[in-house]
Amino acid sequence: MLSDQKEPAKADRVNALIAEMSLGEKVGQMVQVSSDDGTLTDTLRDNIRGGRIGSVLNQVNPDVVAEMQRIARDESRLGIPLLIGRDVIHGFNTVLPIPLGQAASWNRELVQKGARYSAMEAASRGVNWTFAPMLDVSRDPRWGRIAESLGEDPYLASELGAAMVRGFQTDDLTQADSILSCAKHFAGYGATESGRDYNSANIPDTELHNTYFPPFQAALAAGVQSVMTSFSDVNGEPPTASVWLLRKILREKWGFPGFVVSDWGSINELVSHGVAENDCEAAQLAVNAGVNMDMVSNVYASYLQDLVEQGIIDEAWIDEMVAQILGVKFKLGLFEASLDTVDSRLPTENHLNMARQLALESVVLLKNDQDLLPLDIESSQTIAVIGPLADDGYEQMGTWVFDGDAELSQTVLDALKDSHGNSTTVRHVRALDTTRSYDAREFDHARTAARESDVVLLVLGEESILSGEAHCRSDIRLPGAQEALIEAIVECGKPIVLVIMAGRPLVLDAIVDKVDAILFAWHPGSMGGPAIVDLLFGDAVPSGKLPITFPRAVGQIPIFYSHRNTGRPPSKDTVTHVDDIEARASQTSIGNQSFHLDVDPSPQYCFGYGLSYTEFEYSELTLQPLRVKAGSQVEIDVCVTNTGSREGEEIVQLYTRDPVASLARPIRELKDFCRIKLAPGERRHIHFSLPTDILAFFDRDGRKRLEPGRFQLWVGGSSEADLIADFELVG
Ligand code: GLC
């Protein structure tokens, strides 16, 4: 029986409906099928009419969706509407930067707006449920799905994931263009071993509570109404069969009111995991764990009714599973919704403008020697545009773009010609057919273009297929002959701006010193071209900050900023390099500390890093009170000054550390951030209020611990900020 203090009327409607349902109709609500081929087959019609299906995914033809809903509402016995699901991960027809790129914007409001516009476009095709936001914290860029994540930090992922939930659902789920969001993949998927997808994840319970759970808790607080289980087993237990995760934590501890959907086929994958003998046992394990809906494995449709009739599963438990699904359908207003699609004129100009702004704020300036950027139009009369991603509207969209319209894309070459074609001569050479190509026959052509130009714009990176689900890489350098292409262009002796489009951090160690400037654009989406060109010529100033650490070498992975200190942290002065070790050096002569012999222990670029065309100075950091009582808050003030000659936006970041606690705590943790725009020379005082509760951590039993003692606090423009202050938490 569903009870809902906030909406008792809805709960009554749910319970009344369940009382009328046959067991077969109840099981039907727990079944999701895919309409991959886009047609409405007779089988699908019959199953909808017979009440044997509760949801369909991958159908985005509005007329077919309307017909499916009409059958469900007007021809089935009880008229229960369908949930129509789709992966609206970073846009719909208008494609936004990949989520990892959006995370580099650190812009809660803009990320929320991006989800809002995406929901409007999807709802106009009859979609009422998206399988987003993906909230898997990940610290392994070998993993293809890091592209879909919001990066390595629980706080940043929490803030932006909650923003996406608000954008998709608005504060009125019954609104015609509100769509149900789905927090996925619960839980710990981002720790998949060796960055290989679907692999096991071994995560201590303290790490689950302190690192992997918070974004899901933030999504719940933002009102998310569905959760998806993850493929990877966590410590030997697949989440799709985990009573601990889905009932003890998600429902009993966190009070989640919505429903859980398995990931694609992950119920019958319990057999492959080795926790179920067969599909029937898999069905029993999953439903007992609290998986409400079976995504396409057909295991619930095949076995649940028998399991109830044999008395193995209690029908009252099925009623509870179904009530949670129906409760969400009522919250979505599906029973009253019109079958007309909401606005088939979408996408519109303002969607493209929003995509452009999000792309602008997602790009991270990694290097800018001699202030080469922004380009001076006078000294950039002829520009060589070289590389396989300079003019590829499909590849710049990135992974998970089922409904992305490549025709909407504006490439770097398009934008350069549109905006500067009258004043600048552009010499375009693709040079490599794909990012994986080793065919260097076009390199001479590229060299000629470079020699005849004032500046070279290289647009390189990864094709979209090299990231995303199941597309993991063991070597994360620029693929194919792209490094060789850089070498070839360097010989021409011209200034080089490198724009990288990729679905993950790349190892850039071999090329970072060979080019003058680097803009990292992730896969920037439909409007990546105009955004990048605006930045190249200073019509916009880079403001992106890395949401993920860039390693110097793949062997450093996992490498992330919020690590623990260890008993022997590497100290700069003793670190040596494998080539410098004297022959027959004694075992202890080079220092027994935590580093690799063959690579500097620091990252190539740290979390929160990003340059601007101006500089920002931090000063006057003050805290009040210096002794703060648990349950109150610390008031923090800092002054930020734009000391450069251009207006710029800065992302002010606040980190804390608990240097002595009952468990070793990270050397820094992000606790707040804000974006500010400052004119040249402008000084501004920024204020943060830090509730002491945010300083707590969970122990191995999942108990929240707020321990009195000294805390350190930094404010600055990256996780390596050095403006520091101390305060004390008193009991
Ligand atoms: C996929 C993904 C999941 C997605 C679902 C439906 O395998 O793991 O994130 O939402 O199936 O496409």
mmCIF file of C-alpha atoms in Angstrom, residues 87-92 94-119 130 132-135 146-152 156-157 159-165 167-168 351 354-364 396-401 502-504 520-527 543-548 607 651 673 675:
data_model
loop_
_atom_site.group_PDB
_atom_site.id
_atom_site.type_symbol
_atom_site.label_atom_id
_atom_site.label_comp_id
_atom_site.label_asym_id
_atom_site.label_seq_id
_atom_site.Cartn_x
_atom_site.Cartn_y
_atom_site.Cartn_z
ATOM 1 C CA ASP A 87 18.809 8.692 -23.029
ATOM 2 C CA VAL A 88 18.684 12.474 -23.136
ATOM 3 C CA ILE A 89 22.222 12.735 -21.761
ATOM 4 C CA HIS A 90 23.531 16.048 -23.089
ATOM 5 C CA GLY A 91 20.857 17.493 -25.306
ATOM 6 C CA PHE A 92 18.393 16.033 -27.756
ATOM 7 C CA THR A 94 20.469 20.353 -30.103
ATOM 8 C CA VAL A 95 23.551 18.706 -28.641
ATOM 9 C CA LEU A 96 25.263 20.270 -25.620
ATOM 10 C CA PRO A 97 28.844 19.582 -24.556
ATOM 11 C CA ILE A 98 29.264 16.089 -23.093
ATOM 12 C CA PRO A 99 28.477 16.088 -19.335
ATOM 13 C CA LEU A 100 32.208 16.031 -18.472
ATOM 14 C CA GLY A 101 32.532 19.181 -20.549
ATOM 15 C CA GLN A 102 29.495 20.784 -18.943
ATOM 16 C CA ALA A 103 31.092 20.020 -15.577
ATOM 17 C CA ALA A 104 34.062 22.163 -16.658
ATOM 18 C CA SER A 105 31.695 25.150 -16.715
ATOM 19 C CA TRP A 106 31.042 24.821 -12.959
ATOM 20 C CA ASN A 107 27.858 26.713 -13.804
ATOM 21 C CA ARG A 108 24.871 25.326 -11.881
ATOM 22 C CA GLU A 109 22.347 27.651 -13.561
ATOM 23 C CA LEU A 110 23.555 27.043 -17.116
ATOM 24 C CA VAL A 111 23.724 23.261 -16.675
ATOM 25 C CA GLN A 112 20.178 23.371 -15.340
ATOM 26 C CA LYS A 113 19.089 25.450 -18.320
ATOM 27 C CA GLY A 114 20.736 22.943 -20.669
ATOM 28 C CA ALA A 115 18.720 20.131 -19.125
ATOM 29 C CA ARG A 116 15.574 22.245 -19.335
ATOM 30 C CA TYR A 117 15.937 22.891 -23.065
ATOM 31 C CA SER A 118 16.837 19.242 -23.663
ATOM 32 C CA ALA A 119 13.663 18.194 -21.836
ATOM 33 C CA THR A 130 15.245 10.484 -19.441
ATOM 34 C CA ALA A 132 19.996 11.065 -16.810
ATOM 35 C CA PRO A 133 21.850 12.526 -14.923
ATOM 36 C CA MET A 134 24.690 10.032 -14.819
ATOM 37 C CA LEU A 135 26.176 10.591 -11.354
ATOM 38 C CA ILE A 146 33.858 9.230 -17.909
ATOM 39 C CA ALA A 147 32.625 11.315 -20.856
ATOM 40 C CA GLU A 148 29.099 10.979 -19.487
ATOM 41 C CA SER A 149 30.116 11.740 -15.900
ATOM 42 C CA LEU A 150 30.423 15.009 -14.021
ATOM 43 C CA GLY A 151 34.036 14.247 -13.073
ATOM 44 C CA GLU A 152 36.056 13.126 -10.075
ATOM 45 C CA LEU A 156 30.831 19.163 -8.016
ATOM 46 C CA ALA A 157 28.932 16.110 -9.295
ATOM 47 C CA GLU A 159 25.752 20.297 -7.417
ATOM 48 C CA LEU A 160 25.570 19.836 -11.179
ATOM 49 C CA GLY A 161 23.646 16.561 -11.034
ATOM 50 C CA ALA A 162 20.986 18.202 -8.870
ATOM 51 C CA ALA A 163 20.886 21.094 -11.351
ATOM 52 C CA MET A 164 20.157 18.620 -14.159
ATOM 53 C CA VAL A 165 17.353 17.004 -12.143
ATOM 54 C CA GLY A 167 16.192 21.233 -15.290
ATOM 55 C CA PHE A 168 14.557 18.023 -16.480
ATOM 56 C CA HIS A 351 18.413 26.488 -27.779
ATOM 57 C CA MET A 354 22.308 28.228 -24.932
ATOM 58 C CA ALA A 355 24.350 25.355 -26.407
ATOM 59 C CA ARG A 356 26.914 27.913 -27.573
ATOM 60 C CA GLN A 357 27.160 29.538 -24.137
ATOM 61 C CA LEU A 358 27.541 26.178 -22.434
ATOM 62 C CA ALA A 359 30.233 25.198 -24.931
ATOM 63 C CA LEU A 360 31.994 28.528 -24.349
ATOM 64 C CA GLU A 361 32.073 28.020 -20.597
ATOM 65 C CA SER A 362 33.116 24.385 -20.902
ATOM 66 C CA VAL A 363 36.327 24.990 -22.825
ATOM 67 C CA VAL A 364 39.455 24.947 -20.614
ATOM 68 C CA GLN A 396 32.128 17.140 -32.237
ATOM 69 C CA MET A 397 28.764 16.037 -30.786
ATOM 70 C CA GLY A 398 30.412 13.266 -28.764
ATOM 71 C CA THR A 399 28.945 10.066 -27.326
ATOM 72 C CA TRP A 400 25.283 9.368 -26.444
ATOM 73 C CA VAL A 401 23.715 11.455 -29.187
ATOM 74 C CA ALA A 502 37.838 14.396 -26.658
ATOM 75 C CA GLY A 503 35.583 12.404 -24.349
ATOM 76 C CA ARG A 504 38.163 12.114 -21.569
ATOM 77 C CA PHE A 520 40.564 21.623 -24.343
ATOM 78 C CA ALA A 521 36.997 21.586 -25.691
ATOM 79 C CA TRP A 522 35.844 18.047 -24.724
ATOM 80 C CA HIS A 523 33.208 17.113 -27.313
ATOM 81 C CA PRO A 524 31.589 20.548 -27.415
ATOM 82 C CA GLY A 525 28.294 19.696 -29.113
ATOM 83 C CA SER A 526 26.342 21.404 -31.888
ATOM 84 C CA MET A 527 27.772 24.872 -31.312
ATOM 85 C CA SER A 543 36.619 30.403 -17.922
ATOM 86 C CA GLY A 544 36.427 26.592 -17.822
ATOM 87 C CA LYS A 545 38.065 24.695 -14.962
ATOM 88 C CA LEU A 546 38.950 21.006 -15.033
ATOM 89 C CA PRO A 547 36.407 18.693 -13.356
ATOM 90 C CA ILE A 548 38.911 15.857 -13.667
ATOM 91 C CA PHE A 607 41.419 19.424 -10.685
ATOM 92 C CA ILE A 651 35.466 30.226 -10.692
ATOM 93 C CA PHE A 673 32.377 27.440 -5.549
ATOM 94 C CA ARG A 675 31.501 32.206 -10.738
#
